[in-house]
Tab-separated table of C-alpha atoms in Angstrom:
chain	number	residue	atom	x	y	z
A	1	MET	CA	-34.488	3.441	-31.403
A	2	LYS	CA	-33.616	1.432	-28.308
A	3	LYS	CA	-30.893	3.006	-26.163
A	4	LEU	CA	-27.793	1.005	-25.371
A	5	PRO	CA	-27.647	-0.094	-21.724
A	6	LYS	CA	-25.353	1.905	-19.485
A	7	LEU	CA	-22.130	0.152	-18.632
A	8	LYS	CA	-21.542	-0.640	-14.989
A	9	ILE	CA	-18.657	1.189	-13.352
A	10	GLU	CA	-16.364	-1.823	-13.391
A	11	THR	CA	-17.178	-2.586	-17.030
A	12	LEU	CA	-16.572	1.024	-18.042
A	13	PHE	CA	-13.210	0.839	-16.292
A	14	LEU	CA	-12.337	-2.412	-18.065
A	15	VAL	CA	-13.177	-1.034	-21.519
A	16	LEU	CA	-11.137	2.157	-21.021
A	17	ALA	CA	-8.226	0.355	-19.339
A	18	ILE	CA	-7.880	-2.212	-22.115
A	19	LEU	CA	-8.402	0.304	-24.931
A	20	PHE	CA	-5.895	2.886	-23.726
A	21	GLY	CA	-3.628	0.293	-22.150
A	22	VAL	CA	-3.161	-1.522	-25.452
A	23	LEU	CA	-2.593	1.784	-27.273
A	24	THR	CA	-0.027	2.806	-24.652
A	25	SER	CA	1.707	-0.589	-24.852
A	26	VAL	CA	2.168	-0.120	-28.592
A	27	ILE	CA	2.912	3.623	-28.719
A	28	GLN	CA	5.167	3.763	-25.657
A	29	PRO	CA	8.641	2.895	-26.985
A	30	ILE	CA	10.648	-0.029	-25.656
A	31	PHE	CA	12.167	0.627	-22.217
A	32	SER	CA	10.708	4.144	-22.052
A	33	ALA	CA	8.638	3.672	-18.879
A	34	PRO	CA	10.404	4.374	-15.550
A	35	ASP	CA	13.103	1.746	-14.835
A	36	GLU	CA	11.614	-0.534	-17.509
A	37	TYR	CA	14.947	-1.979	-18.643
A	38	THR	CA	15.690	-2.946	-15.037
A	39	HIS	CA	12.276	-4.593	-14.705
A	40	PHE	CA	12.895	-6.364	-18.024
A	41	LYS	CA	16.078	-7.936	-16.672
A	42	TYR	CA	14.467	-9.205	-13.491
A	43	ALA	CA	11.396	-10.579	-15.288
A	44	TYR	CA	13.338	-12.166	-18.147
A	45	SER	CA	15.713	-13.935	-15.738
A	46	ILE	CA	12.855	-15.960	-14.227
A	47	PHE	CA	12.573	-18.311	-17.238
A	48	ASP	CA	16.033	-18.098	-18.881
A	49	SER	CA	19.032	-20.080	-17.635
A	50	ASN	CA	21.564	-17.706	-19.237
A	51	PRO	CA	19.962	-14.245	-19.483
A	52	LYS	CA	23.299	-12.396	-19.650
A	53	ARG	CA	23.675	-13.296	-23.344
A	54	VAL	CA	20.376	-11.579	-24.119
A	55	PHE	CA	21.234	-8.525	-22.024
A	56	SER	CA	24.644	-8.229	-23.690
A	57	GLU	CA	23.040	-8.279	-27.149
A	58	ILE	CA	20.525	-5.591	-26.179
A	59	ASP	CA	23.341	-3.487	-24.705
A	60	ARG	CA	25.305	-3.961	-27.934
A	61	GLN	CA	22.356	-2.752	-30.024
A	62	ILE	CA	21.969	0.265	-27.754
A	63	SER	CA	25.719	1.039	-27.944
A	64	LEU	CA	25.386	1.542	-31.709
A	65	LEU	CA	23.117	4.547	-31.163
A	66	PRO	CA	24.657	8.027	-31.695
A	67	ASN	CA	26.211	9.838	-28.742
A	68	GLN	CA	24.699	13.266	-29.404
A	69	PRO	CA	22.267	13.950	-26.536
A	70	SER	CA	18.741	14.993	-27.359
A	71	GLN	CA	17.236	18.320	-26.369
A	72	SER	CA	15.131	16.672	-23.675
A	73	GLU	CA	18.158	14.865	-22.240
A	74	GLU	CA	20.235	18.056	-22.019
A	75	LYS	CA	17.361	19.740	-20.217
A	76	LEU	CA	17.014	16.833	-17.813
A	77	ALA	CA	20.718	16.833	-17.027
A	78	THR	CA	20.714	20.520	-16.091
A	79	GLU	CA	17.342	20.936	-14.394
A	80	SER	CA	16.489	17.667	-12.640
A	81	ALA	CA	17.875	15.973	-9.567
A	82	THR	CA	17.007	12.590	-11.084
A	83	ALA	CA	19.481	11.477	-13.755
A	84	LEU	CA	18.607	9.033	-16.516
A	85	PRO	CA	20.267	5.662	-15.899
A	86	ALA	CA	22.012	3.874	-18.752
A	87	PRO	CA	20.902	2.508	-21.144
A	88	GLU	CA	17.642	4.456	-20.973
A	89	SER	CA	19.454	7.751	-21.650
A	90	LYS	CA	20.772	6.511	-25.001
A	91	LEU	CA	17.431	5.026	-25.939
A	92	GLN	CA	15.855	8.482	-25.774
A	93	ARG	CA	17.771	9.353	-28.938
A	94	GLY	CA	17.006	6.044	-30.599
A	95	TYR	CA	13.260	6.638	-30.446
A	96	GLN	CA	13.448	10.017	-32.140
A	97	THR	CA	15.796	8.866	-34.921
A	98	GLY	CA	14.104	5.497	-35.378
A	99	ASN	CA	17.468	3.665	-35.293
A	100	PHE	CA	16.539	1.434	-32.393
A	101	LEU	CA	12.894	0.901	-33.353
A	102	LYS	CA	13.823	-0.438	-36.808
A	103	GLN	CA	15.710	-3.381	-35.367
A	104	THR	CA	13.558	-3.890	-32.289
A	105	PHE	CA	11.031	-6.249	-33.861
A	106	SER	CA	13.161	-7.872	-36.574
A	107	LYS	CA	16.460	-8.843	-34.954
A	108	THR	CA	16.280	-12.017	-32.893
A	109	LEU	CA	17.998	-12.391	-29.541
A	110	PRO	CA	20.298	-15.305	-28.557
A	111	VAL	CA	17.725	-16.906	-26.259
A	112	GLU	CA	18.280	-20.231	-24.543
A	113	LYS	CA	16.359	-23.155	-26.030
A	114	ASN	CA	15.977	-24.909	-22.701
A	115	LEU	CA	13.686	-23.139	-20.271
A	116	ARG	CA	13.980	-23.235	-16.528
A	117	MET	CA	12.051	-21.474	-13.780
A	118	LYS	CA	14.010	-19.808	-10.998
A	119	ILE	CA	11.886	-17.659	-8.729
A	120	SER	CA	11.936	-16.543	-5.108
A	121	PHE	CA	9.172	-14.913	-3.099
A	122	GLY	CA	10.686	-11.509	-3.870
A	123	ASP	CA	10.567	-12.237	-7.611
A	124	ILE	CA	6.819	-12.930	-7.699
A	125	LYS	CA	6.153	-9.250	-8.395
A	126	TRP	CA	7.733	-9.763	-11.835
A	127	LEU	CA	5.847	-12.991	-12.603
A	128	PRO	CA	2.943	-11.541	-14.683
A	129	GLN	CA	5.234	-9.737	-17.115
A	130	ALA	CA	7.626	-12.721	-17.108
A	131	ILE	CA	4.807	-15.007	-18.288
A	132	GLY	CA	3.918	-12.543	-21.046
A	133	MET	CA	7.560	-12.212	-22.068
A	134	LEU	CA	7.842	-16.008	-22.245
A	135	ILE	CA	4.852	-16.099	-24.610
A	136	GLY	CA	6.443	-13.353	-26.721
A	137	ARG	CA	9.729	-15.222	-26.812
A	138	ILE	CA	7.949	-18.312	-28.157
A	139	ILE	CA	6.175	-16.242	-30.838
A	140	HIS	CA	9.327	-14.452	-32.030
A	141	PRO	CA	12.459	-13.920	-29.862
A	142	SER	CA	13.056	-10.253	-30.620
A	143	VAL	CA	13.243	-7.614	-27.912
A	144	GLY	CA	10.243	-5.767	-29.357
A	145	VAL	CA	7.926	-8.782	-29.387
A	146	ILE	CA	9.108	-9.977	-25.958
A	147	VAL	CA	8.594	-6.566	-24.329
A	148	LEU	CA	5.230	-5.977	-26.027
A	149	ALA	CA	3.929	-9.384	-24.935
A	150	GLY	CA	5.123	-8.752	-21.393
A	151	ARG	CA	3.383	-5.387	-21.328
A	152	LEU	CA	0.120	-6.793	-22.644
A	153	PHE	CA	0.045	-9.627	-20.115
A	154	ASN	CA	0.849	-7.179	-17.317
A	155	LEU	CA	-2.018	-4.999	-18.548
A	156	PHE	CA	-4.334	-8.024	-18.633
A	157	VAL	CA	-3.561	-8.874	-14.987
A	158	TYR	CA	-4.013	-5.228	-13.970
A	159	SER	CA	-7.320	-4.749	-15.802
A	160	VAL	CA	-8.954	-8.008	-14.713
A	161	ALA	CA	-7.832	-7.815	-11.064
A	162	ILE	CA	-8.951	-4.220	-10.603
A	163	TYR	CA	-12.183	-4.931	-12.496
A	164	PHE	CA	-13.113	-7.483	-9.826
A	165	ALA	CA	-11.841	-5.248	-7.012
A	166	ILE	CA	-14.203	-2.477	-8.168
A	167	LYS	CA	-17.046	-4.935	-8.794
A	168	LYS	CA	-16.840	-6.400	-5.269
A	169	ALA	CA	-16.287	-3.095	-3.463
A	170	LYS	CA	-19.181	-1.827	-1.342
A	171	MET	CA	-18.237	1.844	-1.663
A	172	GLY	CA	-15.923	4.193	-3.543
A	173	GLN	CA	-16.265	2.494	-6.919
A	174	TRP	CA	-16.137	5.696	-8.984
A	175	THR	CA	-13.028	6.912	-7.151
A	176	MET	CA	-11.348	3.519	-7.478
A	177	ALA	CA	-12.015	3.481	-11.221
A	178	ALA	CA	-10.791	7.079	-11.627
A	179	VAL	CA	-7.514	6.430	-9.787
A	180	ALA	CA	-6.911	3.216	-11.743
A	181	LEU	CA	-7.435	5.129	-15.022
A	182	LEU	CA	-5.178	8.090	-14.292
A	183	PRO	CA	-2.541	8.472	-17.035
A	184	MET	CA	0.156	7.603	-14.497
A	185	SER	CA	-1.657	4.382	-13.633
A	186	ILE	CA	-2.172	3.375	-17.265
A	187	GLN	CA	1.478	4.043	-18.145
A	188	GLN	CA	2.568	1.700	-15.364
A	189	ALA	CA	-0.056	-0.919	-16.253
A	190	ALA	CA	1.155	-0.912	-19.879
A	191	SER	CA	4.812	-1.362	-18.939
A	192	LEU	CA	6.971	-4.094	-17.417
A	193	SER	CA	6.841	-2.482	-13.981
A	194	TYR	CA	6.001	-4.481	-10.875
A	195	ASP	CA	3.811	-1.534	-9.893
A	196	VAL	CA	1.018	-3.585	-11.503
A	197	LEU	CA	1.009	-5.991	-8.542
A	198	TYR	CA	1.454	-2.994	-6.216
A	199	TYR	CA	-1.771	-1.452	-7.528
A	200	VAL	CA	-3.555	-4.813	-7.585
A	201	ALA	CA	-2.612	-5.585	-3.975
A	202	ILE	CA	-3.798	-2.190	-2.708
A	203	PHE	CA	-7.050	-2.245	-4.685
A	204	VAL	CA	-7.882	-5.839	-3.735
A	205	ALA	CA	-7.142	-5.163	-0.057
A	206	PHE	CA	-9.264	-2.005	-0.075
A	207	SER	CA	-12.139	-3.820	-1.801
A	208	LEU	CA	-12.050	-6.523	0.869
A	209	LEU	CA	-12.006	-3.887	3.613
A	210	THR	CA	-15.109	-2.164	2.214
A	211	ASN	CA	-16.931	-5.464	2.646
A	212	PHE	CA	-15.733	-5.703	6.249
A	213	TRP	CA	-16.879	-2.159	7.044
A	214	VAL	CA	-20.494	-2.906	6.112
A	215	ARG	CA	-20.630	-6.465	7.455
A	216	LYS	CA	-23.015	-7.066	10.368
A	217	ASN	CA	-22.044	-10.593	11.402
A	218	PRO	CA	-18.827	-12.451	12.348
A	219	LEU	CA	-16.417	-13.677	9.678
A	220	ASP	CA	-16.678	-17.265	8.488
A	221	TRP	CA	-13.687	-19.366	7.418
A	222	LYS	CA	-13.829	-17.889	3.912
A	223	GLY	CA	-13.421	-14.403	5.331
A	224	TYR	CA	-10.293	-15.424	7.232
A	225	VAL	CA	-8.850	-17.146	4.146
A	226	TYR	CA	-9.488	-14.034	1.997
A	227	THR	CA	-7.856	-11.884	4.650
A	228	LEU	CA	-4.782	-14.121	4.879
A	229	LEU	CA	-4.365	-14.252	1.085
A	230	THR	CA	-4.755	-10.464	0.845
A	231	ILE	CA	-2.080	-9.896	3.476
A	232	VAL	CA	0.277	-12.222	1.562
A	233	LEU	CA	-0.510	-10.268	-1.634
A	234	LEU	CA	0.361	-7.003	0.140
A	235	LEU	CA	3.738	-8.469	1.134
A	236	ILE	CA	4.774	-9.217	-2.469
A	237	PRO	CA	5.373	-5.853	-4.274
A	238	LYS	CA	6.522	-3.087	-1.919
A	239	GLU	CA	6.580	-2.520	1.814
A	240	GLY	CA	4.430	0.593	1.401
A	241	GLY	CA	1.375	-1.589	0.862
A	242	LEU	CA	1.624	-2.754	4.462
A	243	ALA	CA	0.429	0.703	5.514
A	244	LEU	CA	-3.078	-0.621	4.825
A	245	GLY	CA	-2.627	-2.680	7.959
A	246	LEU	CA	-3.902	0.363	9.845
A	247	PHE	CA	-7.259	-0.169	8.141
A	248	PHE	CA	-7.426	-3.782	9.301
A	249	ILE	CA	-7.254	-2.829	12.985
A	250	THR	CA	-10.183	-0.410	12.558
A	251	VAL	CA	-12.679	-2.938	11.140
A	252	PRO	CA	-15.895	-3.497	13.170
A	253	THR	CA	-15.224	-5.759	16.147
A	254	ILE	CA	-18.414	-7.714	15.373
A	255	LEU	CA	-16.356	-9.496	12.713
A	256	PHE	CA	-14.552	-11.412	15.451
A	257	GLY	CA	-17.610	-12.203	17.558
A	258	LYS	CA	-18.199	-11.268	21.176
A	259	ASN	CA	-15.294	-12.172	23.429
A	260	ASN	CA	-12.876	-10.582	25.871
A	261	PHE	CA	-10.599	-9.397	23.063
A	262	THR	CA	-13.368	-7.592	21.176
A	263	LYS	CA	-14.673	-6.079	24.422
A	264	LEU	CA	-11.213	-4.699	25.126
A	265	LEU	CA	-10.918	-3.396	21.561
A	266	ASP	CA	-14.347	-1.724	21.774
A	267	SER	CA	-13.315	-0.025	25.002
A	268	PHE	CA	-10.117	1.208	23.339
A	269	TRP	CA	-11.957	2.733	20.380
A	270	LYS	CA	-14.577	4.312	22.653
A	271	GLY	CA	-11.756	5.855	24.675
A	272	CYS	CA	-10.161	7.265	21.511
A	273	ALA	CA	-13.494	8.754	20.417
A	274	LYS	CA	-14.076	10.272	23.839
A	275	HIS	CA	-10.580	11.732	24.219
A	276	LYS	CA	-9.877	13.059	20.725
A	277	LYS	CA	-7.178	15.539	21.771
A	278	LEU	CA	-5.307	12.920	23.736
A	279	THR	CA	-5.538	10.548	20.765
A	280	ALA	CA	-4.157	13.257	18.484
A	281	LEU	CA	-1.227	13.788	20.864
A	282	ALA	CA	-0.578	10.044	20.894
A	283	ILE	CA	-0.464	10.000	17.075
A	284	ILE	CA	2.016	12.905	17.070
A	285	PHE	CA	4.114	11.119	19.693
A	286	ILE	CA	4.216	7.931	17.563
A	287	PHE	CA	5.253	9.993	14.527
A	288	LEU	CA	8.088	11.676	16.463
A	289	ALA	CA	9.226	8.330	17.873
A	290	TYR	CA	9.336	6.943	14.325
A	291	ILE	CA	11.448	9.876	13.081
A	292	LEU	CA	13.752	9.577	16.105
A	293	TYR	CA	14.274	5.881	15.414
A	294	GLU	CA	14.842	6.254	11.656
A	295	PHE	CA	17.280	9.162	11.994
A	296	LYS	CA	19.142	7.997	15.094
A	297	ASN	CA	22.252	7.388	12.943
A	298	TYR	CA	21.647	10.284	10.552
A	299	GLY	CA	21.716	13.387	12.716
A	300	GLY	CA	18.763	12.788	15.004
A	301	ALA	CA	15.075	13.652	15.027
A	302	PHE	CA	15.496	17.378	14.421
A	303	ARG	CA	17.479	16.746	11.262
A	304	GLY	CA	14.883	14.207	10.166
A	305	LEU	CA	12.052	16.691	10.662
A	306	GLN	CA	14.002	19.332	8.743
A	307	VAL	CA	14.653	16.920	5.852
A	308	LEU	CA	10.938	16.103	5.624
A	309	PHE	CA	9.969	19.776	5.848
A	310	ASN	CA	12.405	20.720	3.092
A	311	THR	CA	11.267	17.814	0.908
A	312	PHE	CA	7.533	18.453	1.103
A	313	PHE	CA	7.228	22.175	1.854
A	314	ARG	CA	10.253	23.901	0.268
A	315	SER	CA	9.881	23.808	-3.492
A	316	ASP	CA	12.569	26.499	-3.668
A	317	LEU	CA	15.046	24.000	-2.184
A	318	TYR	CA	13.680	20.815	-3.699
A	319	THR	CA	12.843	21.932	-7.218
A	320	ASP	CA	11.398	18.547	-8.169
A	321	LEU	CA	8.685	18.751	-5.507
A	322	ASP	CA	5.931	19.911	-7.859
A	323	ASN	CA	6.771	17.973	-11.027
A	324	LEU	CA	7.923	14.679	-9.476
A	325	LEU	CA	5.917	14.318	-6.276
A	326	VAL	CA	2.691	16.240	-6.964
A	327	THR	CA	2.305	16.035	-10.738
A	328	GLY	CA	3.838	12.567	-10.574
A	329	MET	CA	0.712	11.220	-8.881
A	330	ILE	CA	-1.341	12.099	-11.967
A	331	GLY	CA	1.075	12.085	-14.880
A	332	ASN	CA	4.869	12.398	-15.131
A	333	PHE	CA	5.890	10.088	-17.941
A	334	GLY	CA	8.802	8.399	-19.650
A	335	GLN	CA	12.025	8.684	-17.698
A	336	LEU	CA	10.393	11.605	-15.836
A	337	THR	CA	10.954	13.728	-18.928
A	338	TYR	CA	7.480	14.844	-20.000
A	339	ARG	CA	4.320	15.387	-18.017
A	340	LEU	CA	0.826	16.776	-17.852
A	341	PRO	CA	0.571	20.547	-17.363
A	342	ALA	CA	-0.112	21.817	-13.845
A	343	TRP	CA	-3.591	23.137	-14.732
A	344	LEU	CA	-4.717	19.668	-15.799
A	345	VAL	CA	-3.233	18.114	-12.664
A	346	VAL	CA	-5.225	20.597	-10.563
A	347	LEU	CA	-8.418	19.716	-12.467
A	348	ASN	CA	-7.795	16.041	-11.767
A	349	PHE	CA	-7.418	16.633	-8.049
A	350	ILE	CA	-10.612	18.715	-8.037
A	351	PHE	CA	-12.420	15.933	-9.897
A	352	LEU	CA	-11.215	13.310	-7.406
A	353	PHE	CA	-12.351	15.569	-4.549
A	354	ILE	CA	-15.821	15.810	-6.110
A	355	LEU	CA	-15.981	12.026	-6.472
A	356	LEU	CA	-15.026	11.554	-2.821
A	357	LEU	CA	-17.803	13.846	-1.605
A	358	ALA	CA	-20.349	12.540	-4.108
A	359	GLU	CA	-20.181	8.980	-2.764
A	360	ASN	CA	-23.412	7.415	-1.547
A	361	LYS	CA	-23.924	7.779	2.181
A	362	GLN	CA	-22.501	4.887	4.136
A	363	LYS	CA	-21.970	4.384	7.842
A	364	ILE	CA	-18.256	4.895	8.333
A	365	GLU	CA	-16.709	5.002	11.790
A	366	MET	CA	-14.521	7.999	12.571
A	367	ARG	CA	-11.579	5.691	13.306
A	368	THR	CA	-11.780	4.274	9.763
A	369	ALA	CA	-11.918	7.742	8.197
A	370	VAL	CA	-8.952	8.943	10.279
A	371	ALA	CA	-7.029	5.754	9.481
A	372	GLY	CA	-7.468	6.385	5.737
A	373	LEU	CA	-6.190	9.940	6.082
A	374	LEU	CA	-3.236	8.804	8.181
A	375	ILE	CA	-2.320	6.100	5.662
A	376	PHE	CA	-2.305	8.598	2.801
A	377	LEU	CA	-0.106	10.981	4.809
A	378	ALA	CA	2.169	8.268	6.201
A	379	VAL	CA	3.102	6.657	2.882
A	380	PRO	CA	4.948	9.709	1.427
A	381	VAL	CA	6.765	10.161	4.756
A	382	MET	CA	7.827	6.492	4.873
A	383	ILE	CA	9.010	6.604	1.259
A	384	ALA	CA	10.886	9.882	1.792
A	385	VAL	CA	12.686	8.434	4.829
A	386	GLY	CA	13.598	5.294	2.903
A	387	MET	CA	14.806	7.301	-0.101
A	388	PHE	CA	16.881	9.572	2.109
A	389	LYS	CA	18.672	6.665	3.774
A	390	GLY	CA	18.990	4.419	0.723
A	391	TRP	CA	19.080	6.581	-2.394
A	392	THR	CA	20.161	10.068	-1.316
A	393	ARG	CA	22.918	9.104	1.106
A	394	ASN	CA	24.121	5.777	-0.275
A	395	THR	CA	23.461	5.698	-4.024
A	396	LEU	CA	23.958	9.410	-4.730
A	397	ASN	CA	26.565	9.690	-1.941
A	398	LEU	CA	25.160	12.937	-0.532
A	399	PRO	CA	25.602	12.550	3.252
A	400	GLN	CA	25.070	16.275	3.884
A	401	ALA	CA	21.826	16.482	1.884
A	402	MET	CA	18.888	18.147	3.616
A	403	VAL	CA	16.203	16.870	1.214
A	404	SER	CA	15.153	13.349	0.276
A	405	LEU	CA	15.822	12.726	-3.420
A	406	GLY	CA	14.487	9.985	-5.670
A	407	GLY	CA	10.854	9.970	-4.578
A	408	GLN	CA	8.193	9.878	-7.282
A	409	GLY	CA	4.485	10.673	-7.105
A	410	ARG	CA	3.574	7.361	-8.770
A	411	TYR	CA	4.506	5.638	-5.494
A	412	TYR	CA	1.552	7.410	-3.840
A	413	THR	CA	-1.012	7.182	-6.654
A	414	PRO	CA	-2.818	3.963	-5.621
A	415	PHE	CA	-3.119	5.236	-2.049
A	416	LEU	CA	-5.485	7.974	-3.220
A	417	ILE	CA	-8.281	5.422	-2.715
A	418	THR	CA	-7.527	5.269	1.015
A	419	LEU	CA	-9.152	8.723	1.244
A	420	ILE	CA	-12.555	7.255	0.287
A	421	PRO	CA	-13.671	6.566	3.897
A	422	PHE	CA	-12.586	10.079	4.887
A	423	GLY	CA	-14.600	11.557	2.006
A	424	ILE	CA	-17.698	9.564	2.982
A	425	TYR	CA	-17.342	10.572	6.628
A	426	MET	CA	-16.974	14.246	5.642
A	427	LYS	CA	-20.414	14.110	3.994
A	428	LYS	CA	-21.725	14.861	7.477
A	429	TYR	CA	-20.281	18.353	7.154
A	430	LEU	CA	-19.866	18.935	3.418
A	431	ASN	CA	-22.346	17.141	1.202
A	432	ILE	CA	-22.393	17.241	-2.593
A	433	VAL	CA	-25.595	15.944	-4.132
A	434	THR	CA	-24.920	14.846	-7.689
A	435	LYS	CA	-26.939	12.686	-10.029
A	436	GLU	CA	-25.461	9.399	-11.178
A	437	THR	CA	-25.734	10.524	-14.798
A	438	THR	CA	-23.740	13.683	-14.028
A	439	ILE	CA	-20.970	11.716	-12.317
A	440	ARG	CA	-20.892	9.277	-15.225
A	441	THR	CA	-20.632	12.089	-17.792
A	442	MET	CA	-17.898	13.869	-15.823
A	443	PHE	CA	-16.031	10.600	-15.348
A	444	LYS	CA	-16.032	9.676	-19.033
A	445	GLY	CA	-15.113	13.204	-20.093
A	446	MET	CA	-12.223	13.536	-17.631
A	447	MET	CA	-10.792	10.084	-18.241
A	448	LEU	CA	-10.986	10.359	-22.031
A	449	PHE	CA	-9.416	13.823	-22.044
A	450	ASN	CA	-6.589	12.679	-19.724
A	451	LEU	CA	-5.730	9.570	-21.674
A	452	VAL	CA	-5.993	11.076	-25.161
A	453	TYR	CA	-3.828	13.994	-23.978
A	454	PHE	CA	-1.288	11.503	-22.595
A	455	LEU	CA	-1.092	9.570	-25.869
A	456	ILE	CA	-0.694	12.767	-27.907
A	457	LEU	CA	2.138	13.922	-25.629
A	458	THR	CA	3.798	10.518	-25.962
A	459	VAL	CA	3.675	10.614	-29.758
A	460	LEU	CA	5.012	14.182	-29.873
A	461	TYR	CA	7.797	13.466	-27.430
A	462	TYR	CA	9.092	10.243	-28.939
A	463	TYR	CA	8.185	10.343	-32.615
A	464	THR	CA	8.862	13.907	-33.753
A	465	LYS	CA	12.316	15.308	-34.388
A	466	ASP	CA	11.829	18.475	-32.331
A	467	LEU	CA	9.422	17.105	-29.656
A	468	GLY	CA	6.534	18.561	-31.657
A	469	VAL	CA	7.643	22.177	-31.205
A	470	ASN	CA	6.867	23.027	-34.857
A	471	LEU	CA	4.109	20.498	-35.451
A	472	LEU	CA	1.378	22.889	-36.633
A	473	PRO	CA	3.579	25.023	-38.966
A	474	GLU	CA	5.033	21.853	-40.526
A	475	LEU	CA	1.567	20.339	-40.862
A	476	SER	CA	0.348	23.540	-42.491
A	477	GLN	CA	3.196	23.450	-45.019
A	478	HIS	CA	2.513	19.813	-45.755
A	479	LEU	CA	-1.176	20.481	-46.399
A	480	ARG	CA	-0.302	23.382	-48.699
A	481	GLY	CA	1.925	21.041	-50.654
A	482	LEU	CA	-0.982	18.652	-51.174
A	483	PHE	CA	-3.189	21.363	-52.633
């Protein structure tokens, strides 16, 4: 019997992303992904001239839900620093009772007959889901159909864009596919979140950079156009994506030909390589200058350093450090109310580490490897500073706080791929020789286990009366009744 051909990495990613993405889109209840109702409002407003009527009707439907908080909501209110925003908190109860789901797909919304498009540059990040929601509205104007169509179109954009990013990448394809298939990634891809364009921008930019790192001749006009379009794409979703700019300044100078500028740049990089300790001191100085600038009106640099230390190194003070920031990179779901267990999160990090060191040998400059490491470390710091100034002090009104609240690990997830150059460079000192078939088997096993586990948790959390606490005893009694 003839064996089936092995799927290429990008094709394997596409199959798993679409399969589990569609399942997640259907199983994941309406507005259950992080901030999904907020994203719904922004996306829906792009094509509707009077969206407030629709929002008022949805709010009215939600207001009819019972006021008794669920077990998970009580736990969240007492143990977490992140409170559920309305109306998501009430919807938690609606999923478990079925009250909201029954009317989600049948009741029509008072949509406007005349369409109009109102979009700014800042709204582009909601355009994919807005297009899907418009299609759903044409099919049947109920909140369930509109949201499901928006999710599916968002998933389509995510899957196709990252498929081509992996296909065109010159290195790190297994790691890129693994990060894009993490349960956290798939939940976001199958929601109305603008994180889809965030992931797409980072993956596309990284794929382009891998081509630059192996290129041996100057860029042509196409290369400059691709670079310009990629930079514009990075500007659309979140400012964090601009951290990849550090990669762009480390590309081989041959890309820009031989001129006085490239000669000066070559001399600079040779100086950095020759004086490593001095370069390290310069990096520390830049970091301290950044903290001094950001905290000049918030207690100064020493307070800023203490806030960052407490946020990332004091889990006894910031109790959400492990479940929101660390576990959140791999899988903290819903309104941050259920998540993967710590042992599985550890296994995922070990697996990603193996993938990084199992990459095929490529010539990577030290400056590129260091830049990747710095980007991955800088992003959480930048987000923590922003959350401290914007969310902790202003929104939560906690001016005396000594930790940065509101950060979530999913903000860092796509940046895991920036460690690929560092992993390849480290093969000089720590080399893992693994057969392609072994990597493929491990990849399929880990991804399937993660995603099936995620779907089971989602079903138990949302569709059982007691969060699945007594699932097996009740199943046993049911089976006994049959026989």
